[in-house]
Amino acid sequence: MKFQKERNNKSNIEEGIVKKVLFVMALTAITSLGLIAFFIFNEGMPFMIDYGIADFIFGTEWDPSNQVYGIFPMIVGSVIATLLAILIGAPIGIAVAVYLVEIAPPKVARIIRPAITLMEGIPSVIIGLFGMVVMLDVIRRLARGPLSEYLPAGYQTGYSVLAGAIILAIMILPTIISISADSIRAVPNEYKEAALALGSSKWQTIYKVVVPAAKSGVLAAVILGVGRAIGETMAIIMVVGNTVQIPEAGWEGIFAPVRTLTGNIALEMGYAGPEHRQALFATGIILFIFIIIINSITLVLRKKED
Amino acid sequence: MINQEERNVKIAVEQLDFFYGQTHALNSISLDIKENEVFALIGPSGCGKSTFLRTLNRMNDLIPKTRVKGSVQIGGQDIYDPDVDVVQLRKSIGMVFQKPNPFPISIFDNVSYGPRAHGLKNKKELMGIVEESLRQAALWDEVKDRLNDNAMSLSGGQQQRLCIARVAAIKPEVILMDEPTSALDPGSTTKVEALINELKQNYTVVIVTHNMEQAARISDKTAFFLNGYVVETDETNQLFTNPKEKQTKDYITGKFG
Ligand SMILES: Nc1ncnc2c1ncn2[C@@H]1O[C@H](COP(=O)(O)OP(=O)(O)OP(=O)(O)O)[C@@H](O)[C@H]1O
Ligand SMILES: [Mg+2]
């Protein structure tokens, strides 16, 4: 038989080895994910059940020295900071993406694109430094100046969920820009031509045809941004004040210093005793669940697109 | 005195040259296209038919590094005059593309896209235009119960008729068609051809086609393009039965192309 397999052919053996090595590597990735999940749940879950899941999640007091562990303020802090960051970052990011793909002259785009990539690579601690020096100052002036009569003294330090949100917005911008730019670029040229040929202006074409046609990608970009924002730790610790409290309802609340889930873990792990430590792992579980939910939404959206 | 001949000219092209960067795609084209006429453009691939068609609604403006010389007058107005608003121009010159390109939104929204973009908001009026346009495009009966379905769920032939309806909805004066049936099956092609015959009651139609039988069936006049030149323009019957130029004859008898 002409095409019979050669059992001991050298290249066949090599191929077999390469396949196995790659498989082991792929396995490593999955295993480490599994290990991390197992480890966090193993350390945190027993404590959470012991303490009472509802008490842990909805408890509003966090006082480790008296064995009180309620993380609701941190959940609120993370959620508000993230939502605010998206509120600021998503419109800007999408606008920049549209500008980059549809409007910017090639020369300008050639400058902006690498700048965005660079921005993505800036260590978060550096962005945090910028926030501490520049943004806190601006917010403090605002809070102590024109807004001082409306804000309680504790809200006038500059350290605030607003500062955190702006920092997060800056950090998620590159993600939102590059992913929505990709999906805007992928909108078939035929749609644009059809719209323009019907006598719609360039601007109408963009907001009535191009952006809607790219909307699932844009949405995915925003959700990815949410994931990144909620997981961000270093920069946000530097500007958000880290006070365990639920901000007042109303606009004043955005000037309140808060603490996030991530900040809670990072700030206290260093000196935590055994039970306290478990409570921090349990905080990690909640964070983990948030991330899983967000990623599942992205997955569902991707599927819908196909 | 203006005689009948001159008064009816809708599109007057004079000494038109077109360049893609260094490529000289159109060479000194001069043509007159009359009102309510179906005007066919034929010629081998790459001879400049699409380029010419797209100079008529300035779609070539979208391609960087292109250049136009000469004049195109539509309804007596030079469309390359610096004062011309391209968006306004395209409202009165509809275009149907080779590949059906409905937007990935509902059938209703597709047809009402143009009028809406031009500022019409009244739901009832929009509905009226949508129905009228879909009837004109001979698509109404097939889609009237599913106007909210996504246009992508239509067949290729239906999509192309939808694109024609979408153009009819802006009530243009001229409709440009670039090989509108080349992606369609014979049944749909017949429908679209019948439609073109209807359309000429209200519009001036300029159509690019690779299919010479089609040109013969539907057009009043035909221009034969070759390498960026117009070799011959004549009444369609005349051009196909009794071409003046040898190149035209060679092409229509299938010697090349
Ligand atoms: N966007 C473009 N950039 C550069 N050159 C182009 C572009 N579009 C067309 N051309 C060139 O211009 C010439 C005319 O092309 P055009 O598309 O008008 O031909 P056509 O007659 O429509 O051909 P077909 O029958 O294949 O559609 C060709 O040589 C083509 O390569
Ligand atoms: Mg063509």
PDB file of N, CA and C in Angstrom, chain A residues 130-193:
ATOM      1  N   PHE A 130      -0.291  59.526  39.327  1.00  0.00           N
ATOM      2  CA  PHE A 130      -0.876  60.674  38.626  1.00  0.00           C
ATOM      3  C   PHE A 130      -2.176  61.087  39.325  1.00  0.00           C
ATOM      4  N   GLY A 131      -2.966  60.085  39.655  1.00  0.00           N
ATOM      5  CA  GLY A 131      -4.240  60.365  40.326  1.00  0.00           C
ATOM      6  C   GLY A 131      -4.022  61.069  41.647  1.00  0.00           C
ATOM      7  N   MET A 132      -3.038  60.577  42.413  1.00  0.00           N
ATOM      8  CA  MET A 132      -2.798  61.159  43.736  1.00  0.00           C
ATOM      9  C   MET A 132      -2.366  62.611  43.629  1.00  0.00           C
ATOM     10  N   VAL A 133      -1.493  62.871  42.668  1.00  0.00           N
ATOM     11  CA  VAL A 133      -0.914  64.208  42.593  1.00  0.00           C
ATOM     12  C   VAL A 133      -1.872  65.197  41.920  1.00  0.00           C
ATOM     13  N   VAL A 134      -2.439  64.782  40.791  1.00  0.00           N
ATOM     14  CA  VAL A 134      -3.224  65.735  40.011  1.00  0.00           C
ATOM     15  C   VAL A 134      -4.702  65.710  40.371  1.00  0.00           C
ATOM     16  N   MET A 135      -5.269  64.501  40.314  1.00  0.00           N
ATOM     17  CA  MET A 135      -6.717  64.444  40.415  1.00  0.00           C
ATOM     18  C   MET A 135      -7.237  64.734  41.813  1.00  0.00           C
ATOM     19  N   LEU A 136      -6.553  64.171  42.791  1.00  0.00           N
ATOM     20  CA  LEU A 136      -7.003  64.415  44.164  1.00  0.00           C
ATOM     21  C   LEU A 136      -7.022  65.905  44.446  1.00  0.00           C
ATOM     22  N   ASP A 137      -6.007  66.564  43.935  1.00  0.00           N
ATOM     23  CA  ASP A 137      -5.908  68.002  44.141  1.00  0.00           C
ATOM     24  C   ASP A 137      -7.108  68.735  43.533  1.00  0.00           C
ATOM     25  N   VAL A 138      -7.419  68.383  42.307  1.00  0.00           N
ATOM     26  CA  VAL A 138      -8.550  69.031  41.628  1.00  0.00           C
ATOM     27  C   VAL A 138      -9.851  68.761  42.386  1.00  0.00           C
ATOM     28  N   ILE A 139     -10.043  67.501  42.736  1.00  0.00           N
ATOM     29  CA  ILE A 139     -11.299  67.150  43.415  1.00  0.00           C
ATOM     30  C   ILE A 139     -11.374  67.809  44.793  1.00  0.00           C
ATOM     31  N   ARG A 140     -10.224  67.855  45.464  1.00  0.00           N
ATOM     32  CA  ARG A 140     -10.203  68.486  46.797  1.00  0.00           C
ATOM     33  C   ARG A 140     -10.577  69.962  46.692  1.00  0.00           C
ATOM     34  N   ARG A 141     -10.004  70.637  45.721  1.00  0.00           N
ATOM     35  CA  ARG A 141     -10.325  72.054  45.536  1.00  0.00           C
ATOM     36  C   ARG A 141     -11.817  72.254  45.301  1.00  0.00           C
ATOM     37  N   LEU A 142     -12.343  71.346  44.478  1.00  0.00           N
ATOM     38  CA  LEU A 142     -13.774  71.425  44.162  1.00  0.00           C
ATOM     39  C   LEU A 142     -14.600  71.190  45.426  1.00  0.00           C
ATOM     40  N   ALA A 143     -14.208  70.171  46.175  1.00  0.00           N
ATOM     41  CA  ALA A 143     -14.988  69.780  47.346  1.00  0.00           C
ATOM     42  C   ALA A 143     -14.865  70.798  48.480  1.00  0.00           C
ATOM     43  N   ARG A 144     -13.696  71.419  48.573  1.00  0.00           N
ATOM     44  CA  ARG A 144     -13.518  72.394  49.664  1.00  0.00           C
ATOM     45  C   ARG A 144     -13.964  73.784  49.232  1.00  0.00           C
ATOM     46  N   GLY A 145     -14.011  73.975  47.928  1.00  0.00           N
ATOM     47  CA  GLY A 145     -14.376  75.294  47.422  1.00  0.00           C
ATOM     48  C   GLY A 145     -15.879  75.396  47.181  1.00  0.00           C
ATOM     49  N   PRO A 146     -16.269  75.422  45.919  1.00  0.00           N
ATOM     50  CA  PRO A 146     -17.679  75.693  45.579  1.00  0.00           C
ATOM     51  C   PRO A 146     -18.665  74.688  46.184  1.00  0.00           C
ATOM     52  N   LEU A 147     -18.203  73.456  46.417  1.00  0.00           N
ATOM     53  CA  LEU A 147     -19.154  72.445  46.879  1.00  0.00           C
ATOM     54  C   LEU A 147     -19.134  72.254  48.389  1.00  0.00           C
ATOM     55  N   SER A 148     -18.292  73.025  49.095  1.00  0.00           N
ATOM     56  CA  SER A 148     -18.061  72.729  50.507  1.00  0.00           C
ATOM     57  C   SER A 148     -19.324  72.819  51.347  1.00  0.00           C
ATOM     58  N   GLU A 149     -20.226  73.716  50.968  1.00  0.00           N
ATOM     59  CA  GLU A 149     -21.424  73.838  51.814  1.00  0.00           C
ATOM     60  C   GLU A 149     -22.361  72.633  51.685  1.00  0.00           C
ATOM     61  N   TYR A 150     -22.209  71.868  50.600  1.00  0.00           N
ATOM     62  CA  TYR A 150     -23.098  70.718  50.422  1.00  0.00           C
ATOM     63  C   TYR A 150     -22.512  69.417  50.969  1.00  0.00           C
ATOM     64  N   LEU A 151     -21.186  69.385  51.140  1.00  0.00           N
ATOM     65  CA  LEU A 151     -20.534  68.121  51.467  1.00  0.00           C
ATOM     66  C   LEU A 151     -20.124  68.054  52.937  1.00  0.00           C
ATOM     67  N   PRO A 152     -20.348  66.885  53.567  1.00  0.00           N
ATOM     68  CA  PRO A 152     -19.827  66.694  54.919  1.00  0.00           C
ATOM     69  C   PRO A 152     -18.294  66.745  54.905  1.00  0.00           C
ATOM     70  N   ALA A 153     -17.710  67.064  56.046  1.00  0.00           N
ATOM     71  CA  ALA A 153     -16.261  67.245  56.110  1.00  0.00           C
ATOM     72  C   ALA A 153     -15.511  66.026  55.597  1.00  0.00           C
ATOM     73  N   GLY A 154     -16.032  64.836  55.895  1.00  0.00           N
ATOM     74  CA  GLY A 154     -15.360  63.610  55.483  1.00  0.00           C
ATOM     75  C   GLY A 154     -15.315  63.431  53.977  1.00  0.00           C
ATOM     76  N   TYR A 155     -16.127  64.175  53.273  1.00  0.00           N
ATOM     77  CA  TYR A 155     -16.189  64.044  51.821  1.00  0.00           C
ATOM     78  C   TYR A 155     -15.331  65.086  51.112  1.00  0.00           C
ATOM     79  N   GLN A 156     -14.546  65.830  51.890  1.00  0.00           N
ATOM     80  CA  GLN A 156     -13.827  66.946  51.280  1.00  0.00           C
ATOM     81  C   GLN A 156     -12.329  66.709  51.119  1.00  0.00           C
ATOM     82  N   THR A 157     -11.900  65.462  51.335  1.00  0.00           N
ATOM     83  CA  THR A 157     -10.462  65.213  51.304  1.00  0.00           C
ATOM     84  C   THR A 157      -9.921  65.023  49.899  1.00  0.00           C
ATOM     85  N   GLY A 158     -10.805  64.854  48.957  1.00  0.00           N
ATOM     86  CA  GLY A 158     -10.342  64.530  47.613  1.00  0.00           C
ATOM     87  C   GLY A 158     -10.332  63.026  47.382  1.00  0.00           C
ATOM     88  N   TYR A 159      -9.900  62.268  48.391  1.00  0.00           N
ATOM     89  CA  TYR A 159      -9.978  60.808  48.289  1.00  0.00           C
ATOM     90  C   TYR A 159     -11.444  60.435  48.159  1.00  0.00           C
ATOM     91  N   SER A 160     -11.807  59.788  47.058  1.00  0.00           N
ATOM     92  CA  SER A 160     -13.240  59.594  46.832  1.00  0.00           C
ATOM     93  C   SER A 160     -13.469  58.528  45.777  1.00  0.00           C
ATOM     94  N   VAL A 161     -14.691  58.024  45.772  1.00  0.00           N
ATOM     95  CA  VAL A 161     -15.073  57.056  44.755  1.00  0.00           C
ATOM     96  C   VAL A 161     -14.987  57.708  43.367  1.00  0.00           C
ATOM     97  N   LEU A 162     -15.206  59.020  43.313  1.00  0.00           N
ATOM     98  CA  LEU A 162     -15.076  59.726  42.037  1.00  0.00           C
ATOM     99  C   LEU A 162     -13.645  59.648  41.503  1.00  0.00           C
ATOM    100  N   ALA A 163     -12.687  59.916  42.406  1.00  0.00           N
ATOM    101  CA  ALA A 163     -11.286  59.835  41.988  1.00  0.00           C
ATOM    102  C   ALA A 163     -10.974  58.426  41.488  1.00  0.00           C
ATOM    103  N   GLY A 164     -11.473  57.429  42.241  1.00  0.00           N
ATOM    104  CA  GLY A 164     -11.248  56.046  41.836  1.00  0.00           C
ATOM    105  C   GLY A 164     -11.847  55.771  40.471  1.00  0.00           C
ATOM    106  N   ALA A 165     -13.058  56.270  40.255  1.00  0.00           N
ATOM    107  CA  ALA A 165     -13.748  56.006  38.993  1.00  0.00           C
ATOM    108  C   ALA A 165     -12.996  56.641  37.819  1.00  0.00           C
ATOM    109  N   ILE A 166     -12.484  57.842  38.041  1.00  0.00           N
ATOM    110  CA  ILE A 166     -11.763  58.496  36.941  1.00  0.00           C
ATOM    111  C   ILE A 166     -10.489  57.714  36.603  1.00  0.00           C
ATOM    112  N   ILE A 167      -9.791  57.288  37.657  1.00  0.00           N
ATOM    113  CA  ILE A 167      -8.600  56.474  37.442  1.00  0.00           C
ATOM    114  C   ILE A 167      -8.941  55.188  36.685  1.00  0.00           C
ATOM    115  N   LEU A 168     -10.015  54.542  37.118  1.00  0.00           N
ATOM    116  CA  LEU A 168     -10.428  53.310  36.434  1.00  0.00           C
ATOM    117  C   LEU A 168     -10.807  53.608  34.991  1.00  0.00           C
ATOM    118  N   ALA A 169     -11.505  54.712  34.794  1.00  0.00           N
ATOM    119  CA  ALA A 169     -11.905  55.069  33.427  1.00  0.00           C
ATOM    120  C   ALA A 169     -10.670  55.199  32.541  1.00  0.00           C
ATOM    121  N   ILE A 170      -9.640  55.855  33.069  1.00  0.00           N
ATOM    122  CA  ILE A 170      -8.404  56.006  32.289  1.00  0.00           C
ATOM    123  C   ILE A 170      -7.809  54.635  31.982  1.00  0.00           C
ATOM    124  N   MET A 171      -7.878  53.751  32.990  1.00  0.00           N
ATOM    125  CA  MET A 171      -7.244  52.445  32.787  1.00  0.00           C
ATOM    126  C   MET A 171      -7.997  51.554  31.821  1.00  0.00           C
ATOM    127  N   ILE A 172      -9.334  51.694  31.775  1.00  0.00           N
ATOM    128  CA  ILE A 172     -10.079  50.812  30.860  1.00  0.00           C
ATOM    129  C   ILE A 172     -10.219  51.426  29.465  1.00  0.00           C
ATOM    130  N   LEU A 173      -9.870  52.689  29.333  1.00  0.00           N
ATOM    131  CA  LEU A 173      -9.997  53.324  28.014  1.00  0.00           C
ATOM    132  C   LEU A 173      -9.309  52.543  26.885  1.00  0.00           C
ATOM    133  N   PRO A 174      -8.045  52.163  27.065  1.00  0.00           N
ATOM    134  CA  PRO A 174      -7.386  51.471  25.945  1.00  0.00           C
ATOM    135  C   PRO A 174      -8.133  50.207  25.529  1.00  0.00           C
ATOM    136  N   THR A 175      -8.607  49.444  26.514  1.00  0.00           N
ATOM    137  CA  THR A 175      -9.351  48.226  26.188  1.00  0.00           C
ATOM    138  C   THR A 175     -10.601  48.571  25.392  1.00  0.00           C
ATOM    139  N   ILE A 176     -11.369  49.523  25.899  1.00  0.00           N
ATOM    140  CA  ILE A 176     -12.613  49.868  25.218  1.00  0.00           C
ATOM    141  C   ILE A 176     -12.321  50.408  23.828  1.00  0.00           C
ATOM    142  N   ILE A 177     -11.320  51.262  23.722  1.00  0.00           N
ATOM    143  CA  ILE A 177     -11.004  51.844  22.409  1.00  0.00           C
ATOM    144  C   ILE A 177     -10.585  50.758  21.429  1.00  0.00           C
ATOM    145  N   SER A 178      -9.632  49.916  21.850  1.00  0.00           N
ATOM    146  CA  SER A 178      -9.094  49.019  20.819  1.00  0.00           C
ATOM    147  C   SER A 178     -10.116  47.959  20.414  1.00  0.00           C
ATOM    148  N   ILE A 179     -10.887  47.463  21.366  1.00  0.00           N
ATOM    149  CA  ILE A 179     -11.856  46.438  20.966  1.00  0.00           C
ATOM    150  C   ILE A 179     -13.022  47.037  20.179  1.00  0.00           C
ATOM    151  N   SER A 180     -13.517  48.205  20.605  1.00  0.00           N
ATOM    152  CA  SER A 180     -14.609  48.745  19.776  1.00  0.00           C
ATOM    153  C   SER A 180     -14.096  49.225  18.427  1.00  0.00           C
ATOM    154  N   ALA A 181     -12.860  49.706  18.374  1.00  0.00           N
ATOM    155  CA  ALA A 181     -12.319  50.101  17.065  1.00  0.00           C
ATOM    156  C   ALA A 181     -12.259  48.891  16.139  1.00  0.00           C
ATOM    157  N   ASP A 182     -11.847  47.737  16.685  1.00  0.00           N
ATOM    158  CA  ASP A 182     -11.810  46.525  15.863  1.00  0.00           C
ATOM    159  C   ASP A 182     -13.189  46.211  15.293  1.00  0.00           C
ATOM    160  N   SER A 183     -14.208  46.297  16.154  1.00  0.00           N
ATOM    161  CA  SER A 183     -15.514  45.890  15.649  1.00  0.00           C
ATOM    162  C   SER A 183     -16.104  46.953  14.719  1.00  0.00           C
ATOM    163  N   ILE A 184     -15.738  48.205  14.930  1.00  0.00           N
ATOM    164  CA  ILE A 184     -16.209  49.232  13.998  1.00  0.00           C
ATOM    165  C   ILE A 184     -15.521  49.057  12.643  1.00  0.00           C
ATOM    166  N   ARG A 185     -14.240  48.695  12.709  1.00  0.00           N
ATOM    167  CA  ARG A 185     -13.499  48.471  11.472  1.00  0.00           C
ATOM    168  C   ARG A 185     -14.078  47.287  10.706  1.00  0.00           C
ATOM    169  N   ALA A 186     -14.644  46.339  11.446  1.00  0.00           N
ATOM    170  CA  ALA A 186     -15.163  45.134  10.798  1.00  0.00           C
ATOM    171  C   ALA A 186     -16.534  45.352  10.155  1.00  0.00           C
ATOM    172  N   VAL A 187     -17.135  46.505  10.363  1.00  0.00           N
ATOM    173  CA  VAL A 187     -18.433  46.762   9.725  1.00  0.00           C
ATOM    174  C   VAL A 187     -18.218  46.822   8.212  1.00  0.00           C
ATOM    175  N   PRO A 188     -18.961  45.997   7.470  1.00  0.00           N
ATOM    176  CA  PRO A 188     -18.722  45.935   6.029  1.00  0.00           C
ATOM    177  C   PRO A 188     -18.860  47.310   5.379  1.00  0.00           C
ATOM    178  N   ASN A 189     -17.948  47.582   4.485  1.00  0.00           N
ATOM    179  CA  ASN A 189     -17.957  48.841   3.768  1.00  0.00           C
ATOM    180  C   ASN A 189     -19.270  49.040   3.010  1.00  0.00           C
ATOM    181  N   GLU A 190     -19.902  47.918   2.620  1.00  0.00           N
ATOM    182  CA  GLU A 190     -21.151  48.010   1.859  1.00  0.00           C
ATOM    183  C   GLU A 190     -22.225  48.782   2.621  1.00  0.00           C
ATOM    184  N   TYR A 191     -22.248  48.599   3.940  1.00  0.00           N
ATOM    185  CA  TYR A 191     -23.263  49.313   4.726  1.00  0.00           C
ATOM    186  C   TYR A 191     -23.034  50.813   4.636  1.00  0.00           C
ATOM    187  N   LYS A 192     -21.760  51.191   4.763  1.00  0.00           N
ATOM    188  CA  LYS A 192     -21.445  52.612   4.738  1.00  0.00           C
ATOM    189  C   LYS A 192     -21.792  53.193   3.379  1.00  0.00           C
ATOM    190  N   GLU A 193     -21.390  52.465   2.317  1.00  0.00           N
ATOM    191  CA  GLU A 193     -21.674  52.963   0.971  1.00  0.00           C
ATOM    192  C   GLU A 193     -23.167  53.103   0.762  1.00  0.00           C
TER     193      GLU A 193
END
